[in-house]
């Protein structure tokens, strides 16, 4: 065990984590020159295109130093805030972490939050300045920021470039010398932590784990503690670029296990694996069920594709257990699913994967968060969909989820970011200057305000400099109302939203104006209304298309023309009662883009 090192890489999006991982694999000869390609560990097309890690990966490397062979287990982590629970479990499986900071950008918000996770777990941190080959790099300034943040010495900070390969040998030596070897008792009962899982269409779900005590061998009867189910270990092994089977994986090592599980729900990230006959005394701490934060309806454009969409969602869930969905129907859109996502990026990725991997074109409704509604009888309802909110007469009060948001930005943009957050009902809690021209601002704000387009606005206000990270802090009472949109006196459920009372009038007015532009004229007049309960708060009217019925009636008394117009009016009135309004898809999309 003393020659094993388990480590992960902590970095903000686009600080060069995947490129540096490529160099480590190349310099330890884990990947042959022929198989080497950029971002070896990111195997989804989407990850390569966007340059982000969506799914975490693990790989084992062999390293030879001073006549001794070492085994290095790299557990890669996603960098985005939506996946912070997965990151926390990957960190729990490690003994050390490489903290990578882009020397041209400095420290960003997600780096700090993931770093705190690693420090809480007691990991040894190795700070690395990456991209030192760039002309815009500021090694001295960024080194000072790192020293202030983690309190290390200047000489502890390694300088490297993932692109050119400078300093990579020093990093490998530092991993061997600074990261502690795993502690654990190979003879104790088995205790292993699941930090990730993936789906193989032939073998079922494959779970990735780190063994803390004992060992797991092929053919063992094992049990998952959180789900309390037992299985037979068909195959165990270690993770090279391809899976490499072994007879047993013992304490301190990282490996995979195949048990023929078909349901993604049975393998939970953060769960503990132990033996069925001789279980460990207590499970590994920190396990929790992943809770979706953002909800949206996903509907097929063509209602005949509903079954196909159900199948695609099921297959997608095998690879991504944090996606939850249940069938629902909407009067405007037909049959579809109510889906729960970890955050907005997660929602975008699922939508994109449905289109790419399964060729499904879908309509997504307005994303919203989950609310707690207390009725006058004292019952608490969890509301994930605006249509589930009871009648206002029965509601005692409603609560919405709040978050702490950390924003790190250049001092030039403080004013505009402050007004953005205050407009979104944020409360400024703290403001710290990290350096003379970088400031960290902490706000408490409702999650519903962030879900929409907050991130895009923040990036455009700060010209891409500000970085953003958030953590849920629980539910708080708010004055929320359900805003309905009515077309021709019928409620269109897909456009309903739960919104703060102060913003309802403004929001309703803007939606009505937008729909007036987007819905084509019909043969009859269409009122577009926004209402709270029975009270209409905004209205626009789409005029009817009219035929010029008075054209053939020239000369004579005006009453003859009036008679023809009255007759037309009667016909329009009758048509209004039976006619239905065709809503183009652009109308549903426009609500998402309301500014």
PDB file of C-alpha atoms in Angstrom, residues 354 393 465 493 517:
ATOM      1  CA  UNK A 354     -31.537  13.832 -26.348  1.00  0.00           C
ATOM      2  CA  UNK A 393     -57.729  30.871  -0.567  1.00  0.00           C
ATOM      3  CA  UNK A 465     -14.400  37.928 -16.042  1.00  0.00           C
ATOM      4  CA  UNK A 493     -50.690  25.688 -18.501  1.00  0.00           C
ATOM      5  CA  UNK A 517     -46.103  39.690 -31.512  1.00  0.00           C
TER       6      UNK A 517
END
